[in-house]
Amino acid sequence: MTVTDMPTTRRAKRKARRAARHAEAAQILPPEGVPLNLPIASVGVRLGAQIVDLLITVVCAAAIILLLAFSGMLGVNGFTALASLLFFIIRVPYYVIAELIWNGQTLGKKLMKIKVVSHDGGPLSAHALVLRNLMKEAEIFLPGTLLFSIGSGGFLGWISFAWVFMAFAIPLSNVHRQRLGDMLAGTHVVHLPQPMLLKDLARDVLRPRPTKKAAFTFLSHQLDHYGAFELQTLEQLLRAQDKRMEQAAFERNRATVVSIVENIRRKIGYADAIKPHEAVDFLRAFYNAQRAHLEQRQIFGERRQDKHYSGSNDTQGGQG
Amino acid sequence: MADDATLMRSARFRAEREKDWKKLEDLVTFAEAGGVQSLSFEQSRDLAALYRQATTSLAIAREISLDKALLAYLEALAARAYLSVYAPQERLGGLFTRFFTHSAPQAMRRCWPFLLAGFACMGLGFLVGYLLYLENSEWFYVFMPPGLAGDRGPDASTEYLLSIIYDDSPEASGLGVFASFLFSHNTRIAIFIFGLGVFACAPAILLTFYNGLAIGAFYAVHVERGLGWDIGGWLSVHGVTELSAICIACGGGLRLGFAVLFPGQKTRREALRIAGRDAVKIAIVAALMLLAAALLEGFARQLIQDMTTRYVVGWGIGALWLSWFVFAGRSKS
C-alpha cells in the first residue's frame, strides 16, 4: 500500500518463491509414481560428514605407517611419498565401498543422518557411486593436497585455490546442492527422514469419559470459519497438552488455552460459556468437528488452505 | 459424540492400516541395520509389498487427511522404505569380477578412437621433444619440470647417466626417492589429464603432449650420448605400463570432452553423464596400470639389470595389458 511496504512484500514474495523452489527440489519421483519428500542436505552438514570420514581414513593410514615404522620396513627418504600414497590408497576405496555396502552412506554420513540418492528416483547404481567418489578426488582432494604441499603462493597455488573455491561454489549455486561429481553421476544427498507415528487425536477423544461429559455440538456454519492451516496449528497445541508441565508453565498454558477458546467462541458464534476446566475438552471436540468438516469439504474438491479461503474462492469462481 | 471418530474417514483409514505401517517400519529398520541381503524370503517379499502399500496410503492420505502427524509419518516412512527397496543390489565380489571380465575391456574397446588419440598426443609430443632437443639442448630445461629428472640433464656426464641406468645399490643412489616421486607425479598428471578433459578436450591434449615433450627430450639426452638402447630398456620396465596409463587417462578425458563439444541430440549434461559411464571405467583401468607401474618401478627395475630382460619384461607386460583389452569380455558367439 504505502511505499515503505513495497520492499517487504517483494522480499516476502521472493522468499516464498525460493521456498517453493526448494520444496520442489526436495521431491523425488520413485517408479511407483507417488512423489516423496526428501529434504536436500545442506553443504555444511555434508562438510561435517566429510570431516568425520577424513579423520577415519587419516587415522587408518597413520596406524599402518606407525606399524611399518616400528617394524623397520620404512626408509626415511620415501616417507612422505609413502604416507600420501597410503592415504590415497585407503581413501578412494573407503568411500566407494562404504557407500556400496551401506546403501549410499559412509560412516560420516551415517553419523550426520544423510544419504546419497539417485536423482531420477531409480535405484543407486554401483557406477554412480564410483563416479561421484572418483570425481571427489579430482574436485577436492587433488587441489587440496596441492594447496597444502605448495603453500598459498605461486601460480599453481592460486589455481588450486580457485579450483577448491569452485568446488564449493558449484553446490551452493544449484538447488539440489550437487557438486560436479553428483551431476555426472546423477545423484544428490538428502537428509534421512525419521518416521515417528504420533497418536491420532481424533481417536484420543474417545477414551476418557465418553458419555458423562456434556457434549459440545457444532453447527455446520460454525465450522466454516477456519482452514487447514488453523486446524493443524490447533493440532500442535493439543499435542502439547499431553506433555508433563511444571506448575508455572501449567498456569500459563491454561491461560493461553482459555483465551484461545474465547477467541474461537467469538469467531464462530458459539453461545454457551466454557468453564476453564472444560477448555481443553472443548478444543478437542472442536478439533474433531472441524477436521471432519474440512476433510469432508476436501473430498468434495474444496481445499481450504487457511481462513482466507473464502476471499480467494470468490476471485477464482466456482472451483467445485 | 463417541461415534464421531469412528465415522471420520481419515481416522478409520489410519486405524485400518496402522498395523501394516508399523510392520513396514520394523522391516525397514531391520533392513537398514543389516542390509537388504539379511532379510529372509518372506521378509523381503513383505518389504516390497508393504512399501507399495505405504506409497498408496500416502497418496490417499494426501487427499483425504488433514492430520499433520499422519502425513509427516507416512512421508518419512515411505521415503525410508523407498531407500531400502531401491538399494544397490550387487555384491562387491560380483562387481569386481564383472568389472575385470566384462565391463572394463568392453569400455576400452568402445572408446578405441579416443584411446588412439591419447596415444597419438603422447607420441607426437615425444617426437617433437626429441627433435627439438637434438636441434638445441637448451630445450631440455624448457620441457622438463625442475627436479623431476634429478641431475640427469644435458650437463651430466655419460658415466653418471650410465651409473643410474645400471645401478646395483638402489638405496644409496636416491633412486628410491626418484621412484616414489615419479610415481606420485605421474599419477597426479594422469588425474589432471582425465579430469581436465571435461573442459572441451584441450587441457587433456595439451598436458599429454607436454608430457610427451618432456620424455622425448629426456630420451634425446641419452641418445646423444649413445645410450639410446640402455635408457629404452630402463624406461621399458615400467614405462610401457605407466605411459600407456597416461595415454589411456587422456583417452578417457577426451571421451568426456567430446561429449561436451558434440552432445548430439542430448543436452550437454545428459551427454556428459552417458560418456561418464565409459570414461570412469577407463580411468579405473588407468589407475590400476599406474599402480602396477609403481610396483614394477619400485622392485623390478632395480632387480633386473640386464638390458634385454628389461625390454622383454616391459613389453611383455604391455602385451598382457593389450590382450586383456582386446580379448576379454567378448561374447561367445
XYZ file of C-alpha atoms in Angstrom:
653
model
C 0.000 0.000 0.000
C 2.457 2.647 1.148
C 5.883 2.941 -0.397
C 7.612 1.501 2.652
C 5.524 -1.619 2.435
C 6.717 -2.473 -1.039
C 10.170 -3.939 -0.331
C 8.903 -6.166 2.462
C 6.183 -7.628 0.324
C 8.580 -8.065 -2.555
C 11.075 -9.704 -0.254
C 8.332 -11.891 1.139
C 7.357 -12.877 -2.378
C 10.927 -13.728 -3.258
C 11.224 -15.730 -0.066
C 8.052 -17.610 -0.872
C 9.278 -18.302 -4.377
C 12.577 -19.627 -3.065
C 10.782 -21.814 -0.537
C 8.619 -23.212 -3.322
C 11.696 -23.927 -5.422
C 13.368 -25.752 -2.550
C 10.236 -27.728 -1.788
C 10.075 -28.769 -5.413
C 13.737 -29.759 -5.417
C 13.180 -31.992 -2.392
C 10.695 -34.105 -4.315
C 11.733 -37.416 -5.768
C 9.532 -39.449 -8.050
C 10.063 -43.169 -7.457
C 8.849 -45.701 -10.027
C 5.634 -46.105 -8.028
C 4.635 -42.628 -9.133
C 3.936 -41.151 -5.704
C 6.272 -38.194 -5.152
C 8.279 -38.415 -1.917
C 9.749 -35.519 0.000
C 13.406 -35.943 0.889
C 14.879 -32.671 2.129
C 18.184 -31.762 0.490
C 21.199 -31.873 2.802
C 22.998 -28.569 3.123
C 26.657 -28.040 2.268
C 27.535 -27.540 5.935
C 26.142 -30.905 7.027
C 27.939 -32.644 4.182
C 31.161 -30.914 5.120
C 30.720 -32.246 8.646
C 30.273 -35.788 7.359
C 33.285 -35.301 5.121
C 35.460 -34.259 8.053
C 34.455 -37.361 10.013
C 35.324 -39.582 7.042
C 38.604 -37.783 6.560
C 39.507 -38.324 10.208
C 38.714 -42.039 9.904
C 40.894 -42.518 6.831
C 43.747 -40.442 8.236
C 43.744 -42.481 11.435
C 43.814 -45.726 9.413
C 46.706 -44.504 7.282
C 48.595 -43.265 10.328
C 48.142 -46.614 12.061
C 49.594 -48.510 9.094
C 52.515 -46.096 8.830
C 53.254 -46.471 12.528
C 53.166 -50.231 12.114
C 55.596 -50.041 9.205
C 57.844 -47.652 11.059
C 58.050 -49.908 14.109
C 58.712 -52.986 12.043
C 61.590 -51.080 10.443
C 60.453 -51.563 6.872
C 60.410 -47.858 6.231
C 63.318 -45.845 4.919
C 63.424 -42.188 5.799
C 63.625 -40.891 2.249
C 60.396 -42.360 0.945
C 58.383 -41.453 3.978
C 56.204 -38.547 2.802
C 55.563 -40.107 -0.601
C 54.550 -43.354 1.045
C 52.337 -41.540 3.556
C 50.434 -39.641 0.922
C 50.234 -42.749 -1.262
C 48.875 -44.814 1.608
C 46.341 -42.141 2.445
C 45.232 -42.114 -1.172
C 45.043 -45.903 -1.417
C 42.909 -46.157 1.719
C 40.719 -43.169 0.987
C 39.489 -43.935 -2.524
C 38.168 -47.463 -1.907
C 36.838 -46.461 1.509
C 34.288 -44.035 0.077
C 33.240 -46.296 -2.778
C 32.951 -49.499 -0.763
C 31.281 -47.833 2.223
C 28.641 -46.252 0.016
C 28.107 -49.542 -1.804
C 27.728 -51.595 1.364
C 25.681 -49.121 3.383
C 23.478 -48.006 0.531
C 24.835 -44.554 -0.111
C 26.169 -43.802 3.357
C 29.711 -43.565 4.644
C 30.315 -43.629 8.376
C 30.371 -39.837 8.448
C 27.093 -39.685 6.552
C 25.569 -42.205 8.962
C 26.577 -40.003 11.841
C 25.011 -36.971 10.190
C 21.945 -38.952 9.074
C 22.346 -38.041 5.432
C 22.367 -40.267 2.400
C 23.083 -40.336 -1.305
C 20.042 -40.889 -3.505
C 19.590 -41.236 -7.203
C 18.410 -38.029 -8.825
C 15.808 -39.669 -11.053
C 14.213 -41.761 -8.312
C 15.631 -45.047 -9.550
C 17.990 -47.344 -7.657
C 21.536 -46.229 -6.870
C 23.882 -47.919 -9.303
C 27.398 -49.016 -8.470
C 28.581 -46.937 -11.392
C 27.082 -43.757 -9.951
C 28.726 -44.315 -6.572
C 32.134 -44.993 -8.105
C 31.852 -41.970 -10.356
C 30.830 -39.479 -7.679
C 33.617 -40.579 -5.384
C 36.300 -40.548 -8.058
C 35.233 -37.065 -9.021
C 35.613 -36.083 -5.379
C 39.314 -36.880 -5.727
C 39.693 -34.626 -8.721
C 37.368 -31.988 -7.325
C 38.562 -31.509 -3.771
C 41.406 -33.732 -2.636
C 43.795 -33.191 -5.532
C 43.768 -29.377 -5.472
C 43.511 -29.546 -1.684
C 46.715 -31.520 -1.304
C 48.359 -29.296 -3.887
C 47.358 -26.306 -1.830
C 48.848 -27.864 1.285
C 52.066 -29.070 -0.304
C 52.814 -25.922 -2.257
C 51.536 -23.351 0.168
C 49.431 -20.415 -0.829
C 51.989 -18.716 -3.028
C 52.813 -19.391 -6.644
C 50.822 -19.814 -9.801
C 49.862 -23.419 -9.130
C 48.812 -22.450 -5.624
C 46.389 -19.877 -6.952
C 44.994 -22.318 -9.487
C 44.366 -24.914 -6.783
C 42.792 -22.286 -4.592
C 40.437 -21.228 -7.381
C 39.689 -24.881 -8.014
C 38.753 -25.617 -4.413
C 36.725 -22.442 -4.333
C 34.852 -23.540 -7.448
C 34.254 -26.986 -5.979
C 32.455 -25.350 -3.055
C 30.701 -22.715 -5.163
C 29.030 -25.182 -7.530
C 26.925 -26.931 -4.852
C 25.872 -23.567 -3.467
C 24.692 -22.387 -6.859
C 22.150 -25.117 -7.586
C 19.047 -26.073 -5.679
C 19.966 -29.729 -5.282
C 23.345 -28.851 -3.754
C 25.026 -31.140 -6.245
C 28.745 -30.989 -6.689
C 30.302 -31.769 -10.041
C 30.570 -35.481 -9.270
C 26.913 -35.595 -8.261
C 25.906 -34.023 -11.549
C 27.909 -36.558 -13.529
C 26.658 -39.494 -11.505
C 23.069 -38.257 -11.333
C 22.839 -38.262 -7.543
C 22.238 -35.846 -4.703
C 22.446 -36.007 -0.933
C 19.363 -35.882 1.315
C 18.508 -35.899 4.985
C 17.148 -39.223 6.191
C 13.584 -38.647 7.391
C 12.737 -40.132 10.781
C 9.328 -41.797 10.790
C 7.502 -41.243 14.072
C 3.824 -42.022 14.405
C 2.064 -39.814 16.923
C -1.328 -40.899 18.176
C -4.446 -39.917 16.337
C -6.114 -37.014 18.139
C -9.458 -37.930 16.651
C -9.403 -41.304 18.430
C -7.884 -39.955 21.587
C -11.006 -38.039 22.498
C -12.989 -41.259 22.810
C -11.167 -42.739 25.697
C -11.837 -40.500 28.677
C -15.452 -40.491 29.889
C -17.300 -40.569 26.613
C -20.829 -40.321 27.981
C -20.567 -38.452 31.270
C -19.443 -35.176 29.755
C -21.828 -32.682 28.295
C -21.196 -32.977 24.580
C -20.175 -29.977 22.554
C -22.056 -29.748 19.309
C -21.132 -27.533 16.412
C -23.335 -26.457 13.566
C -22.110 -26.563 10.013
C -21.978 -22.782 9.599
C -19.853 -22.564 12.754
C -17.196 -24.702 11.083
C -16.902 -22.541 8.003
C -14.515 -20.055 9.591
C -11.212 -21.900 9.611
C -8.980 -23.732 7.118
C -6.337 -26.479 7.191
C -3.612 -24.197 8.499
C -5.592 -23.235 11.601
C -6.633 -26.838 12.123
C -3.039 -28.047 12.085
C -1.954 -25.264 14.410
C -4.668 -26.391 16.797
C -3.393 -29.958 16.388
C 0.041 -28.841 17.527
C -1.418 -27.098 20.540
C -3.428 -30.147 21.530
C -0.433 -32.459 21.194
C 1.494 -30.153 23.503
C -1.232 -30.625 26.165
C -0.109 -34.206 26.788
C 3.339 -33.201 27.934
C 4.126 -33.019 31.618
C 4.350 -29.412 32.728
C 5.627 -27.627 35.786
C 3.212 -25.632 37.899
C 4.084 -22.229 36.413
C 4.030 -23.489 32.869
C 0.751 -25.231 33.568
C -0.842 -21.989 34.729
C 0.435 -20.118 31.689
C -0.749 -22.854 29.391
C -4.194 -22.871 30.942
C -4.487 -19.086 30.493
C -3.479 -19.430 26.820
C -5.963 -22.209 26.204
C -8.776 -20.258 27.827
C -8.060 -17.171 25.740
C -7.900 -19.304 22.560
C -11.233 -20.838 23.448
C -12.682 -17.369 23.927
C -11.371 -16.271 20.531
C -12.794 -19.304 18.786
C -16.106 -18.917 20.560
C -16.389 -15.315 19.492
C -15.409 -16.054 15.933
C -17.736 -18.963 15.324
C -20.533 -17.557 17.463
C -20.724 -20.357 19.987
C -23.285 -19.253 22.514
C -22.573 -21.291 25.685
C -19.873 -20.156 28.041
C -16.990 -22.608 28.546
C -15.709 -23.245 32.043
C -11.882 -23.122 32.373
C -11.538 -26.824 33.261
C -13.526 -27.731 30.162
C -11.440 -25.596 27.834
C -9.181 -28.403 26.566
C -12.094 -30.736 26.061
C -13.863 -28.039 24.106
C -10.800 -27.631 21.897
C -10.557 -31.371 21.296
C -14.191 -31.541 20.354
C -13.806 -28.532 18.120
C -10.737 -30.033 16.502
C -12.640 -33.210 15.701
C -15.648 -31.450 14.301
C -13.543 -29.021 12.325
C -11.347 -31.765 10.898
C -14.301 -33.901 9.918
C -15.868 -30.892 8.255
C -12.756 -29.823 6.360
C -11.938 -33.328 5.229
C -15.463 -33.691 4.007
C -15.096 -30.472 2.002
C -11.763 -31.675 0.679
C -13.210 -34.920 -0.610
C -15.757 -32.838 -2.461
C -12.878 -30.997 -4.067
C -12.750 -27.841 -1.992
C -9.376 -27.452 -0.312
C -9.377 -24.775 2.354
C -5.753 -23.811 2.929
C -6.443 -21.281 5.687
C -9.096 -18.931 6.995
C -8.722 -16.631 3.995
C -10.003 -19.283 1.625
C -13.352 -17.587 1.017
C -11.695 -14.483 -0.389
C -9.582 -16.418 -2.861
C -12.542 -18.602 -3.725
C -14.551 -15.632 -4.917
C -11.899 -14.483 -7.333
C -11.329 -17.927 -8.780
C -15.019 -18.519 -9.323
C -16.654 -21.900 -8.987
C -13.873 -24.418 -8.493
C -16.215 -27.039 -7.048
C -20.149 -37.840 20.004
C -18.433 -41.128 20.559
C -19.146 -42.240 17.019
C -17.643 -39.147 15.578
C -14.125 -40.506 15.440
C -15.162 -43.833 14.014
C -17.161 -42.002 11.433
C -14.344 -39.726 10.420
C -12.947 -41.141 7.237
C -9.289 -40.316 7.814
C -9.289 -41.809 11.319
C -10.816 -45.015 10.048
C -8.329 -45.034 7.187
C -5.491 -44.823 9.651
C -6.878 -47.409 12.060
C -7.246 -49.963 9.301
C -3.675 -49.626 8.023
C -1.677 -48.715 11.080
C -0.589 -52.287 11.774
C 0.911 -52.691 8.302
C 2.782 -49.418 8.602
C 4.295 -50.489 11.899
C 5.314 -53.782 10.337
C 6.920 -51.964 7.429
C 8.728 -49.664 9.843
C 10.196 -52.656 11.674
C 11.232 -54.279 8.406
C 12.903 -51.101 7.198
C 14.813 -50.676 10.457
C 15.922 -54.296 10.232
C 16.988 -53.942 6.616
C 18.883 -50.738 7.314
C 20.796 -52.305 10.157
C 21.845 -55.495 8.412
C 21.469 -54.711 4.739
C 18.747 -55.980 2.447
C 20.585 -59.272 1.984
C 19.989 -60.163 5.630
C 16.239 -60.384 5.034
C 14.593 -63.763 4.620
C 12.481 -64.525 1.591
C 9.205 -63.732 3.383
C 10.638 -60.534 4.808
C 11.848 -59.191 1.505
C 8.553 -60.120 -0.127
C 6.694 -58.284 2.626
C 9.041 -55.320 2.390
C 8.283 -54.808 -1.283
C 4.540 -55.344 -0.873
C 4.234 -53.164 2.206
C 6.304 -50.442 0.604
C 3.939 -50.239 -2.362
C 1.029 -50.254 0.042
C 2.579 -47.417 2.029
C 3.068 -45.283 -1.080
C -0.585 -45.837 -1.964
C -1.573 -44.918 1.587
C 0.498 -41.764 1.295
C -1.171 -40.786 -1.949
C -4.615 -41.327 -0.424
C -3.746 -39.600 2.857
C -2.619 -36.537 0.950
C -6.101 -36.355 -0.499
C -8.329 -37.206 2.416
C -6.488 -36.456 5.641
C -5.649 -33.191 7.365
C -3.851 -34.901 10.240
C -0.394 -33.366 10.037
C 1.243 -36.024 12.187
C -0.095 -38.791 9.991
C 1.042 -37.102 6.807
C 4.538 -36.477 8.162
C 4.803 -40.059 9.364
C 3.723 -41.537 6.056
C 6.057 -39.247 4.135
C 9.003 -40.335 6.227
C 8.035 -43.997 6.257
C 7.526 -44.196 2.506
C 10.807 -42.371 1.890
C 12.741 -44.676 4.223
C 11.168 -47.758 2.672
C 11.883 -46.427 -0.796
C 15.554 -46.053 0.095
C 15.692 -49.635 1.374
C 13.837 -51.149 -1.558
C 15.850 -49.331 -4.190
C 19.253 -50.033 -2.646
C 22.139 -51.157 -4.848
C 21.599 -54.880 -5.162
C 25.015 -56.001 -6.253
C 27.544 -57.883 -4.195
C 31.043 -56.495 -4.061
C 32.632 -59.688 -5.343
C 30.333 -59.883 -8.317
C 31.026 -56.254 -9.047
C 34.790 -56.821 -9.173
C 34.565 -59.897 -11.361
C 32.198 -58.210 -13.759
C 34.473 -55.196 -13.986
C 37.554 -57.246 -14.839
C 35.965 -59.816 -17.122
C 33.435 -57.673 -18.934
C 32.818 -54.026 -18.397
C 36.388 -52.682 -18.368
C 37.636 -54.309 -21.591
C 34.331 -53.627 -23.300
C 34.526 -49.948 -22.371
C 38.105 -49.850 -23.671
C 37.027 -51.348 -26.973
C 34.082 -48.969 -27.307
C 36.355 -45.985 -26.833
C 39.206 -47.061 -29.086
C 39.286 -43.867 -31.215
C 39.753 -41.741 -28.102
C 42.437 -44.017 -26.734
C 44.206 -43.917 -30.064
C 44.031 -40.130 -29.967
C 45.552 -40.213 -26.482
C 48.466 -42.313 -27.668
C 48.851 -40.065 -30.696
C 49.118 -36.973 -28.457
C 51.832 -38.580 -26.396
C 53.683 -39.941 -29.432
C 53.596 -36.631 -31.219
C 54.869 -34.871 -28.128
C 57.656 -37.396 -27.797
C 58.713 -36.892 -31.422
C 58.654 -33.104 -31.155
C 60.554 -33.109 -27.877
C 63.135 -35.479 -29.282
C 63.719 -33.466 -32.468
C 63.772 -30.117 -30.702
C 66.379 -31.327 -28.241
C 68.631 -32.578 -30.992
C 68.355 -29.133 -32.548
C 69.147 -27.229 -29.377
C 69.820 -28.837 -25.998
C 68.521 -25.777 -24.156
C 65.018 -27.022 -24.869
C 65.537 -29.643 -22.186
C 65.208 -27.057 -19.436
C 62.047 -25.700 -21.018
C 60.279 -29.039 -21.120
C 61.457 -30.775 -18.002
C 59.849 -29.807 -14.726
C 62.700 -28.833 -12.419
C 63.669 -31.620 -10.059
C 61.937 -34.425 -11.931
C 64.940 -35.634 -13.906
C 67.323 -35.234 -10.982
C 70.792 -34.347 -12.250
C 70.278 -36.098 -15.499
C 70.274 -33.066 -17.804
C 72.423 -32.244 -20.796
C 75.274 -31.298 -18.419
C 75.564 -34.706 -16.793
C 78.446 -36.954 -17.758
C 77.859 -40.146 -19.715
C 79.274 -42.235 -16.883
C 76.873 -40.695 -14.439
C 73.883 -41.380 -16.686
C 75.028 -44.957 -17.208
C 75.567 -45.440 -13.491
C 71.981 -44.541 -12.781
C 70.599 -46.769 -15.531
C 72.526 -49.814 -14.269
C 72.619 -49.341 -10.562
C 73.465 -52.196 -8.226
C 72.698 -50.425 -4.941
C 69.451 -48.540 -5.393
C 69.231 -47.369 -1.800
C 72.447 -45.404 -1.994
C 71.608 -43.502 -5.141
C 68.358 -41.927 -4.137
C 66.664 -43.755 -6.962
C 64.085 -44.897 -4.450
C 63.159 -41.283 -3.844
C 63.037 -40.633 -7.542
C 60.813 -43.659 -7.997
C 58.256 -42.656 -5.429
C 58.308 -39.087 -6.656
C 57.893 -40.066 -10.258
C 55.013 -42.288 -9.277
C 53.155 -39.580 -7.430
C 53.957 -37.054 -10.148
C 52.671 -39.240 -12.942
C 49.587 -40.255 -11.006
C 48.805 -36.614 -10.493
C 49.370 -35.954 -14.178
C 47.025 -38.787 -15.110
C 44.291 -37.482 -12.814
C 44.744 -33.974 -14.170
C 44.597 -35.174 -17.744
C 41.462 -37.177 -17.111
C 39.660 -34.556 -15.064
C 40.570 -31.643 -17.316
C 39.246 -33.493 -20.352
C 35.822 -32.179 -19.371
C 36.871 -28.708 -20.421
C 36.474 -29.343 -24.139
C 39.425 -31.760 -24.530
C 42.048 -29.035 -24.922
C 43.765 -29.271 -21.497
C 43.972 -33.047 -21.732
C 45.571 -32.915 -25.170
C 48.000 -30.176 -24.155
C 49.051 -31.916 -20.948
C 49.606 -35.253 -22.681
C 51.532 -33.551 -25.452
C 53.646 -31.722 -22.890
C 54.313 -34.953 -21.042
C 55.446 -36.443 -24.336
C 57.729 -33.473 -24.924
C 59.459 -33.987 -21.595
C 60.010 -37.678 -22.189
C 61.182 -37.040 -25.745
C 63.774 -34.538 -24.543
C 64.835 -36.858 -21.720
C 65.259 -39.692 -24.199
C 67.213 -37.469 -26.573
C 69.698 -36.583 -23.819
C 70.617 -40.241 -23.618
C 70.543 -40.882 -27.360
C 73.036 -38.080 -27.843
C 75.495 -39.996 -25.672
C 74.790 -43.271 -27.448
C 72.778 -44.627 -24.543
C 69.535 -44.883 -26.540
C 69.065 -48.620 -26.116
C 70.034 -48.572 -22.475
C 67.608 -45.830 -21.494
C 64.994 -47.546 -23.641
C 65.379 -50.632 -21.503
C 65.378 -48.613 -18.310
C 62.165 -46.892 -19.326
C 60.562 -50.035 -20.754
C 60.348 -51.913 -17.458
C 57.683 -49.669 -16.058
C 57.291 -47.023 -18.748
C 55.321 -49.186 -21.146
C 52.696 -49.590 -18.468
C 52.984 -46.129 -16.986
C 52.973 -44.077 -20.159
C 50.170 -46.202 -21.573
C 48.225 -45.446 -18.421
C 48.678 -41.727 -19.024
C 47.602 -42.084 -22.660
C 44.579 -44.104 -21.566
C 43.674 -41.484 -18.985
C 43.936 -38.942 -21.781
C 41.578 -41.089 -23.876
C 39.068 -41.102 -21.021
C 39.360 -37.329 -20.684
C 38.848 -36.929 -24.417
C 35.735 -39.082 -24.196
C 34.303 -36.617 -21.671
C 35.424 -33.544 -23.591
C 33.988 -34.940 -26.807
C 30.603 -35.300 -25.129
C 30.775 -31.653 -24.085
C 31.794 -30.480 -27.554
C 29.411 -32.650 -29.558
C 26.436 -33.633 -27.417
C 24.304 -34.530 -30.432
C 20.574 -34.600 -29.717
C 21.013 -34.686 -25.942
C 21.663 -31.841 -23.539
C 25.315 -31.369 -22.599
C 24.761 -32.556 -19.051
C 22.986 -35.679 -20.242
C 25.660 -36.398 -22.834
C 28.337 -35.972 -20.173
C 26.529 -38.385 -17.903
C 26.395 -41.047 -20.580
C 30.010 -40.508 -21.608
C 30.951 -40.787 -17.934
C 29.891 -44.431 -17.908
C 32.790 -45.472 -20.116
C 35.165 -42.747 -19.020
C 35.082 -43.861 -15.402
C 35.943 -47.422 -16.307
C 38.818 -46.152 -18.407
C 40.017 -44.026 -15.504
C 39.965 -47.034 -13.192
C 41.936 -49.077 -15.706
C 44.477 -46.260 -15.914
C 44.706 -46.137 -12.122
C 45.309 -49.888 -11.933
C 48.008 -49.622 -14.572
C 49.692 -46.833 -12.655
C 49.639 -48.977 -9.545
C 51.220 -51.848 -11.469
C 53.766 -49.450 -12.915
C 54.709 -48.237 -9.453
C 55.310 -51.804 -8.344
C 57.424 -52.501 -11.417
C 59.346 -49.322 -10.865
C 59.908 -49.924 -7.201
C 61.056 -53.525 -7.469
C 61.536 -54.917 -10.960
C 63.696 -52.141 -12.299
C 66.328 -52.470 -9.621
C 66.240 -56.253 -9.695
C 66.600 -56.606 -13.441
C 69.876 -55.143 -14.571
C 70.153 -56.798 -17.974
C 69.011 -54.659 -20.895
C 67.352 -57.402 -22.953
C 65.490 -58.771 -19.980
C 64.243 -55.282 -19.263
C 62.837 -54.997 -22.762
C 61.239 -58.437 -22.554
C 59.643 -57.795 -19.172
C 58.405 -54.298 -20.023
C 56.915 -55.073 -23.398
C 55.697 -58.485 -22.278
C 53.608 -56.852 -19.601
C 52.450 -54.320 -22.157
C 51.311 -57.188 -24.372
C 49.418 -58.680 -21.430
C 47.533 -55.420 -20.925
C 46.750 -55.259 -24.625
C 45.454 -58.805 -24.737
C 43.214 -58.063 -21.772
C 41.713 -55.095 -23.583
C 41.344 -56.902 -26.885
C 40.242 -60.407 -25.934
C 38.474 -60.251 -22.561
C 34.729 -59.946 -22.271
C 33.782 -60.931 -25.782
C 30.539 -62.825 -26.109
C 30.794 -66.483 -27.078
C 29.001 -66.245 -30.398
